[in-house]
mmCIF file of C-alpha atoms in Angstrom:
data_model
loop_
_atom_site.group_PDB
_atom_site.id
_atom_site.type_symbol
_atom_site.label_atom_id
_atom_site.label_comp_id
_atom_site.label_asym_id
_atom_site.label_seq_id
_atom_site.Cartn_x
_atom_site.Cartn_y
_atom_site.Cartn_z
ATOM 1 C CA ARG A 1489 24.870 3.157 -0.549
ATOM 2 C CA LYS A 1490 25.610 4.728 2.979
ATOM 3 C CA ASP A 1491 24.468 1.737 4.704
ATOM 4 C CA LEU A 1492 26.446 -0.476 2.796
ATOM 5 C CA GLN A 1493 29.635 1.564 3.165
ATOM 6 C CA THR A 1494 29.054 1.806 6.925
ATOM 7 C CA ILE A 1495 28.868 -2.052 7.247
ATOM 8 C CA ASN A 1496 31.861 -2.323 4.846
ATOM 9 C CA PRO A 1497 33.978 0.607 4.639
ATOM 10 C CA PHE A 1498 36.186 -1.192 1.832
ATOM 11 C CA LEU A 1499 33.469 -0.791 -0.548
ATOM 12 C CA ASN A 1500 33.603 1.915 -3.005
ATOM 13 C CA PRO A 1501 30.920 3.358 -4.730
ATOM 14 C CA LYS A 1502 31.245 1.450 -7.897
ATOM 15 C CA LYS A 1503 31.096 -1.841 -5.849
ATOM 16 C CA CYS A 1504 27.803 -0.515 -4.201
ATOM 17 C CA GLU A 1505 26.262 0.184 -7.477
ATOM 18 C CA THR A 1506 27.285 -3.550 -8.683
ATOM 19 C CA ILE A 1507 25.739 -5.217 -5.784
ATOM 20 C CA PHE A 1508 22.525 -3.211 -6.118
ATOM 21 C CA ASP A 1509 22.494 -4.229 -9.790
ATOM 22 C CA LEU A 1510 23.008 -7.879 -8.807
ATOM 23 C CA LEU A 1511 20.471 -7.578 -6.426
ATOM 24 C CA ALA A 1512 17.867 -6.366 -8.416
ATOM 25 C CA THR A 1513 18.817 -9.321 -10.911
ATOM 26 C CA VAL A 1514 18.181 -11.641 -8.335
ATOM 27 C CA LEU A 1515 14.717 -10.424 -7.194
ATOM 28 C CA MET A 1516 13.742 -10.166 -10.998
ATOM 29 C CA TYR A 1517 14.455 -13.891 -11.349
ATOM 30 C CA ALA A 1518 13.200 -14.806 -8.344
ATOM 31 C CA ASN A 1519 9.807 -13.045 -8.960
ATOM 32 C CA ARG A 1520 9.622 -14.629 -12.617
ATOM 33 C CA VAL A 1521 10.261 -18.060 -11.294
ATOM 34 C CA GLY A 1522 7.061 -17.608 -8.931
ATOM 35 C CA GLN A 1523 5.165 -16.393 -12.119
ATOM 36 C CA ASP A 1524 6.193 -19.380 -14.193
ATOM 37 C CA ARG A 1525 5.033 -21.921 -11.251
ATOM 38 C CA ARG A 1526 1.762 -19.959 -11.330
ATOM 39 C CA CYS A 1527 1.509 -20.574 -15.047
ATOM 40 C CA LEU A 1528 2.357 -24.205 -14.739
ATOM 41 C CA VAL A 1529 -0.480 -24.772 -12.240
ATOM 42 C CA LEU A 1530 -2.670 -22.934 -14.816
ATOM 43 C CA CYS A 1531 -1.739 -25.422 -17.547
ATOM 44 C CA LYS A 1532 -2.779 -28.437 -15.506
ATOM 45 C CA GLU A 1533 -5.929 -26.931 -14.822
ATOM 46 C CA VAL A 1534 -6.314 -26.146 -18.757
ATOM 47 C CA LEU A 1535 -5.098 -30.046 -19.496
ATOM 48 C CA TYR A 1536 -7.897 -31.369 -16.384
ATOM 49 C CA LEU A 1537 -10.463 -29.289 -18.320
ATOM 50 C CA LEU A 1538 -9.719 -30.586 -21.791
ATOM 51 C CA ASP A 1539 -9.593 -33.964 -20.470
ATOM 52 C CA GLN A 1540 -13.290 -33.274 -18.885
ATOM 53 C CA LEU A 1541 -14.413 -31.869 -22.405
ATOM 54 C CA LYS A 1542 -13.567 -34.724 -24.233
ATOM 55 C CA ALA A 1543 -15.286 -37.088 -21.720
ATOM 56 C CA ILE A 1544 -18.571 -34.981 -22.172
ATOM 57 C CA THR A 1545 -18.214 -34.834 -25.983
ATOM 58 C CA SER A 1546 -17.896 -38.284 -26.200
ATOM 59 C CA LYS A 1547 -21.266 -38.494 -24.145
ATOM 60 C CA GLY A 1548 -22.972 -36.709 -26.290
ATOM 61 C CA ASP A 1549 -24.474 -34.093 -23.821
ATOM 62 C CA ALA A 1550 -24.540 -30.910 -25.444
ATOM 63 C CA SER A 1551 -25.445 -28.598 -22.760
ATOM 64 C CA LYS A 1552 -22.590 -29.881 -20.263
ATOM 65 C CA SER A 1553 -20.434 -29.637 -23.290
ATOM 66 C CA ALA A 1554 -21.053 -26.095 -23.814
ATOM 67 C CA VAL A 1555 -20.545 -25.266 -20.122
ATOM 68 C CA ALA A 1556 -17.334 -27.117 -19.937
ATOM 69 C CA ARG A 1557 -15.956 -25.333 -23.240
ATOM 70 C CA GLN A 1558 -16.973 -21.814 -21.828
ATOM 71 C CA GLY A 1559 -14.878 -22.789 -18.490
ATOM 72 C CA LEU A 1560 -12.035 -23.793 -20.844
ATOM 73 C CA MET A 1561 -11.930 -21.004 -22.825
ATOM 74 C CA LEU A 1562 -11.921 -18.837 -19.632
ATOM 75 C CA LYS A 1563 -9.007 -20.750 -17.951
ATOM 76 C CA ALA A 1564 -6.938 -20.432 -21.369
ATOM 77 C CA GLU A 1565 -7.690 -16.915 -21.661
ATOM 78 C CA TRP A 1566 -6.343 -16.394 -18.026
ATOM 79 C CA LEU A 1567 -3.309 -18.638 -18.602
ATOM 80 C CA ALA A 1568 -2.490 -16.653 -21.698
ATOM 81 C CA LYS A 1569 -2.486 -13.394 -19.955
ATOM 82 C CA ASN A 1570 -0.129 -14.873 -17.196
ATOM 83 C CA LEU A 1571 2.102 -15.885 -19.816
ATOM 84 C CA ALA A 1572 1.938 -12.124 -21.417
ATOM 85 C CA THR A 1573 2.426 -10.367 -18.085
ATOM 86 C CA LYS A 1574 5.017 -7.576 -18.163
ATOM 87 C CA ARG A 1575 6.408 -5.687 -15.550
ATOM 88 C CA HIS A 1576 4.675 -2.322 -15.942
ATOM 89 C CA PHE A 1577 6.678 -0.377 -13.515
ATOM 90 C CA VAL A 1578 9.895 -0.816 -16.094
ATOM 91 C CA ARG A 1579 9.498 2.149 -18.485
ATOM 92 C CA GLY A 1580 11.599 3.533 -21.303
ATOM 93 C CA GLN A 1581 14.475 2.132 -23.370
ATOM 94 C CA GLU A 1582 16.551 2.942 -20.284
ATOM 95 C CA MET A 1583 14.586 0.334 -18.431
ATOM 96 C CA ALA A 1584 13.995 2.877 -15.583
ATOM 97 C CA TYR A 1585 12.511 1.543 -12.744
ATOM 98 C CA ASP A 1586 11.653 2.465 -8.794
ATOM 99 C CA PRO A 1587 13.301 -0.479 -6.958
ATOM 100 C CA ARG A 1588 10.363 -0.228 -4.117
ATOM 101 C CA TYR A 1589 8.077 -1.671 -6.783
ATOM 102 C CA LEU A 1590 10.778 -4.357 -7.394
ATOM 103 C CA ALA A 1591 10.999 -5.137 -4.034
ATOM 104 C CA PHE A 1592 7.038 -5.413 -3.188
ATOM 105 C CA GLU A 1593 6.754 -7.949 -6.128
ATOM 106 C CA PHE A 1594 9.580 -10.026 -4.371
ATOM 107 C CA THR A 1595 8.147 -10.025 -0.867
ATOM 108 C CA TYR A 1596 4.800 -10.912 -2.074
ATOM 109 C CA ASN A 1597 5.362 -13.216 -4.998
ATOM 110 C CA ILE A 1598 3.032 -11.028 -7.071
ATOM 111 C CA VAL A 1599 3.263 -9.246 -10.574
ATOM 112 C CA LEU A 1600 1.575 -5.725 -10.197
ATOM 113 C CA ARG A 1601 -1.300 -4.964 -12.728
ATOM 114 C CA GLU A 1602 -0.867 -2.329 -14.987
ATOM 115 C CA ALA A 1603 -4.001 -0.317 -13.179
ATOM 116 C CA GLN A 1604 -2.230 -1.029 -10.004
ATOM 117 C CA VAL A 1605 1.087 0.569 -11.110
ATOM 118 C CA GLU A 1606 -0.853 3.662 -12.663
ATOM 119 C CA LEU A 1607 -2.643 4.202 -9.631
ATOM 120 C CA VAL A 1608 0.247 4.428 -7.293
ATOM 121 C CA ASP A 1609 1.979 6.777 -9.649
ATOM 122 C CA ALA A 1610 -0.944 8.972 -9.625
ATOM 123 C CA PHE A 1611 -1.081 9.338 -5.813
ATOM 124 C CA MET A 1612 3.023 9.623 -5.952
ATOM 125 C CA ALA A 1613 2.642 12.310 -7.998
ATOM 126 C CA ALA A 1614 -0.094 14.243 -6.282
ATOM 127 C CA ALA A 1615 1.690 13.758 -3.090
ATOM 128 C CA GLN A 1616 4.974 15.334 -4.425
ATOM 129 C CA ASP A 1617 3.277 18.526 -6.153
ATOM 130 C CA PRO A 1618 1.643 20.592 -3.480
ATOM 131 C CA GLU A 1619 -0.694 22.462 -5.907
ATOM 132 C CA ARG A 1620 -2.462 19.271 -7.183
ATOM 133 C CA GLY A 1621 -4.347 18.946 -3.704
ATOM 134 C CA SER A 1622 -6.152 15.885 -2.747
ATOM 135 C CA GLU A 1623 -6.368 12.860 -5.282
ATOM 136 C CA CYS A 1624 -9.497 10.442 -5.732
ATOM 137 C CA HIS A 1625 -9.831 7.236 -7.566
ATOM 138 C CA GLN A 1626 -12.177 4.463 -8.023
ATOM 139 C CA MET A 1627 -11.303 0.918 -8.025
ATOM 140 C CA LEU A 1628 -13.750 -2.201 -8.735
ATOM 141 C CA MET A 1629 -13.924 -5.007 -6.342
ATOM 142 C CA GLY A 1630 -10.993 -7.400 -6.585
ATOM 143 C CA GLY A 1631 -8.799 -4.742 -7.881
ATOM 144 C CA GLY A 1632 -6.311 -4.760 -4.874
ATOM 145 C CA LYS A 1633 -7.096 -1.858 -3.192
ATOM 146 C CA THR A 1634 -6.671 -3.426 0.307
ATOM 147 C CA THR A 1635 -3.951 -5.987 -0.486
ATOM 148 C CA VAL A 1636 -1.825 -4.188 -2.963
ATOM 149 C CA VAL A 1637 -2.390 -0.509 -3.396
ATOM 150 C CA GLY A 1638 -2.597 0.337 0.259
ATOM 151 C CA PRO A 1639 0.435 -1.267 1.396
ATOM 152 C CA LEU A 1640 2.405 -0.184 -1.546
ATOM 153 C CA LEU A 1641 1.391 3.658 -1.028
ATOM 154 C CA ALA A 1642 2.239 3.075 2.655
ATOM 155 C CA LEU A 1643 5.720 1.737 1.500
ATOM 156 C CA MET A 1644 6.323 4.769 -0.734
ATOM 157 C CA LEU A 1645 5.027 7.697 1.192
ATOM 158 C CA ALA A 1646 6.428 6.852 4.718
ATOM 159 C CA ASP A 1647 9.318 8.733 4.456
ATOM 160 C CA GLY A 1648 10.161 9.889 8.150
ATOM 161 C CA LYS A 1649 8.684 13.145 7.554
ATOM 162 C CA THR A 1650 4.946 12.272 6.817
ATOM 163 C CA LEU A 1651 2.138 10.633 8.506
ATOM 164 C CA VAL A 1652 0.679 7.820 6.712
ATOM 165 C CA THR A 1653 -2.877 7.474 7.643
ATOM 166 C CA GLN A 1654 -5.083 4.569 6.350
ATOM 167 C CA ILE A 1655 -8.998 5.591 7.111
ATOM 168 C CA VAL A 1656 -11.400 2.835 6.135
ATOM 169 C CA PRO A 1657 -15.189 2.197 7.131
ATOM 170 C CA ARG A 1658 -15.311 0.838 10.918
ATOM 171 C CA ALA A 1659 -16.813 -2.270 9.734
ATOM 172 C CA LEU A 1660 -13.288 -2.785 7.694
ATOM 173 C CA LEU A 1661 -10.908 -1.610 10.317
ATOM 174 C CA TYR A 1662 -9.961 -4.838 11.733
ATOM 175 C CA PHE A 1663 -9.726 -6.565 8.307
ATOM 176 C CA SER A 1664 -7.378 -3.608 6.841
ATOM 177 C CA ARG A 1665 -5.162 -3.474 9.753
ATOM 178 C CA ALA A 1666 -4.747 -7.197 10.023
ATOM 179 C CA VAL A 1667 -3.794 -6.849 6.277
ATOM 180 C CA MET A 1668 -1.232 -4.002 6.694
ATOM 181 C CA ARG A 1669 0.399 -6.142 9.635
ATOM 182 C CA GLU A 1670 0.648 -9.096 7.394
ATOM 183 C CA LYS A 1671 2.069 -7.219 4.897
ATOM 184 C CA PHE A 1672 4.760 -5.597 6.909
ATOM 185 C CA SER A 1673 5.678 -8.418 8.977
ATOM 186 C CA ALA A 1674 8.264 -10.252 6.841
ATOM 187 C CA ILE A 1675 11.064 -8.865 4.699
ATOM 188 C CA VAL A 1676 10.048 -4.768 5.510
ATOM 189 C CA ARG A 1677 9.020 -4.310 8.889
ATOM 190 C CA LYS A 1678 6.418 -1.388 9.906
ATOM 191 C CA ALA A 1679 4.567 -0.762 13.253
ATOM 192 C CA VAL A 1680 0.807 -0.563 12.276
ATOM 193 C CA TYR A 1681 -0.885 1.608 14.933
ATOM 194 C CA THR A 1682 -4.663 2.428 15.729
ATOM 195 C CA PHE A 1683 -6.093 5.997 16.268
ATOM 196 C CA SER A 1684 -9.149 5.986 18.379
ATOM 197 C CA PHE A 1685 -10.885 8.962 19.481
ATOM 198 C CA ASP A 1686 -13.937 10.212 20.589
ATOM 199 C CA ARG A 1687 -15.419 13.795 21.487
ATOM 200 C CA PHE A 1688 -15.722 13.026 25.495
ATOM 201 C CA GLN A 1689 -11.913 12.052 25.131
ATOM 202 C CA ASP A 1690 -9.233 14.562 26.512
ATOM 203 C CA VAL A 1691 -6.562 15.919 23.851
ATOM 204 C CA SER A 1692 -3.391 14.738 25.816
ATOM 205 C CA HIS A 1693 0.488 15.192 24.777
ATOM 206 C CA GLN A 1694 0.442 11.838 24.761
ATOM 207 C CA ILE A 1695 -1.164 11.617 21.418
ATOM 208 C CA TYR A 1696 1.118 13.873 19.916
ATOM 209 C CA LEU A 1697 4.005 12.046 20.850
ATOM 210 C CA LYS A 1698 2.896 8.849 19.672
ATOM 211 C CA LEU A 1699 1.932 10.168 16.238
ATOM 212 C CA THR A 1700 5.435 11.908 16.168
ATOM 213 C CA LYS A 1701 6.961 8.196 16.756
ATOM 214 C CA ALA A 1702 4.710 7.015 14.033
ATOM 215 C CA ILE A 1703 6.181 9.589 11.596
ATOM 216 C CA LYS A 1704 9.698 8.810 12.501
ATOM 217 C CA ASN A 1705 9.789 5.188 12.684
ATOM 218 C CA ARG A 1706 7.927 5.170 9.506
ATOM 219 C CA SER A 1707 4.796 3.400 10.916
ATOM 220 C CA ILE A 1708 1.282 3.476 9.476
ATOM 221 C CA VAL A 1709 -1.724 4.765 11.329
ATOM 222 C CA CYS A 1710 -5.160 2.822 10.982
ATOM 223 C CA SER A 1711 -8.334 4.499 11.623
ATOM 224 C CA HIS A 1712 -12.119 5.042 10.814
ATOM 225 C CA PRO A 1713 -13.858 8.446 9.757
ATOM 226 C CA THR A 1714 -15.784 8.631 13.242
ATOM 227 C CA ALA A 1715 -12.815 8.784 15.075
ATOM 228 C CA VAL A 1716 -10.986 11.345 12.599
ATOM 229 C CA LYS A 1717 -14.149 13.558 12.603
ATOM 230 C CA ALA A 1718 -14.267 13.794 16.396
ATOM 231 C CA PHE A 1719 -10.835 14.583 16.686
ATOM 232 C CA ALA A 1720 -11.433 17.424 14.139
ATOM 233 C CA LEU A 1721 -14.348 18.552 16.169
ATOM 234 C CA LYS A 1722 -12.423 18.431 19.222
ATOM 235 C CA ILE A 1723 -9.928 20.664 17.835
ATOM 236 C CA ILE A 1724 -12.466 23.277 16.766
ATOM 237 C CA GLU A 1725 -13.958 22.923 20.136
ATOM 238 C CA ILE A 1726 -10.435 23.683 22.010
ATOM 239 C CA MET A 1727 -9.903 26.598 19.354
ATOM 240 C CA HIS A 1728 -13.249 27.958 20.421
ATOM 241 C CA MET A 1729 -12.760 27.919 24.096
ATOM 242 C CA VAL A 1730 -9.303 29.289 23.400
ATOM 243 C CA ASP A 1731 -10.661 32.428 21.555
ATOM 244 C CA LYS A 1732 -13.236 32.817 24.107
ATOM 245 C CA MET A 1733 -10.894 32.929 27.185
ATOM 246 C CA GLN A 1734 -8.485 35.560 25.349
ATOM 247 C CA TYR A 1735 -11.976 37.385 24.442
ATOM 248 C CA SER A 1736 -12.859 37.524 28.103
ATOM 249 C CA GLN A 1737 -9.533 38.593 29.149
ATOM 250 C CA SER A 1738 -9.288 41.505 26.768
ATOM 251 C CA TYR A 1739 -12.791 42.475 28.120
ATOM 252 C CA LEU A 1740 -11.868 42.505 31.431
ATOM 253 C CA HIS A 1741 -8.620 44.513 30.777
ATOM 254 C CA PHE A 1742 -10.805 47.152 28.984
ATOM 255 C CA ARG A 1743 -13.348 47.389 31.898
ATOM 256 C CA ARG A 1744 -10.704 47.779 33.931
#
């Protein structure tokens, strides 16, 4: 609201709320149109499989007919699921929702699955409750960890006060970083950095400045476990050296 009033000082709070409501309506409509188009593509595929099944059945080939019937059933089931898809982030009779979910769906022309919304909600609740500590969940392959859950969490957690870091195995670092840069290069723009470190590298003030800049700009830092572990060990080594120096100085003072 403050941004709108900065652009146009003649807008009062009521008009700002109206603008946001109209914007949400447009986003929901556009996203539903994209879902309808996907359903139309599936309808054409179902019709094509029906024609194939009729042709195979007329030839009397029982084995091919069973395979075609199974494929048709799977495609029809997928079509039914898409037709019955709901917006799982809209809750209650008040139809309350987090606009960041809606913006994410509109930006990438997708409909968030129920499991994805529940997982993001769980991580957000853990992040807002310091007493809960760390949160760990498991998702099957194809559940949207890299392309949906990761970018959506990065969008919601990057608030200008928190450093958002995505740590993946070294073999997946380039792919995960490319996905992040692809997701945040359109409507919502965010810088994506790479954190690389080894135990033979010096800890400089530049590292601190870069990470601070990433926090302020709500950027995302991608890294791998080896780099993070090396950085942690380097910190322990520096603390040990500082402690040793303080002990040596106090010992010399005692001797004097």
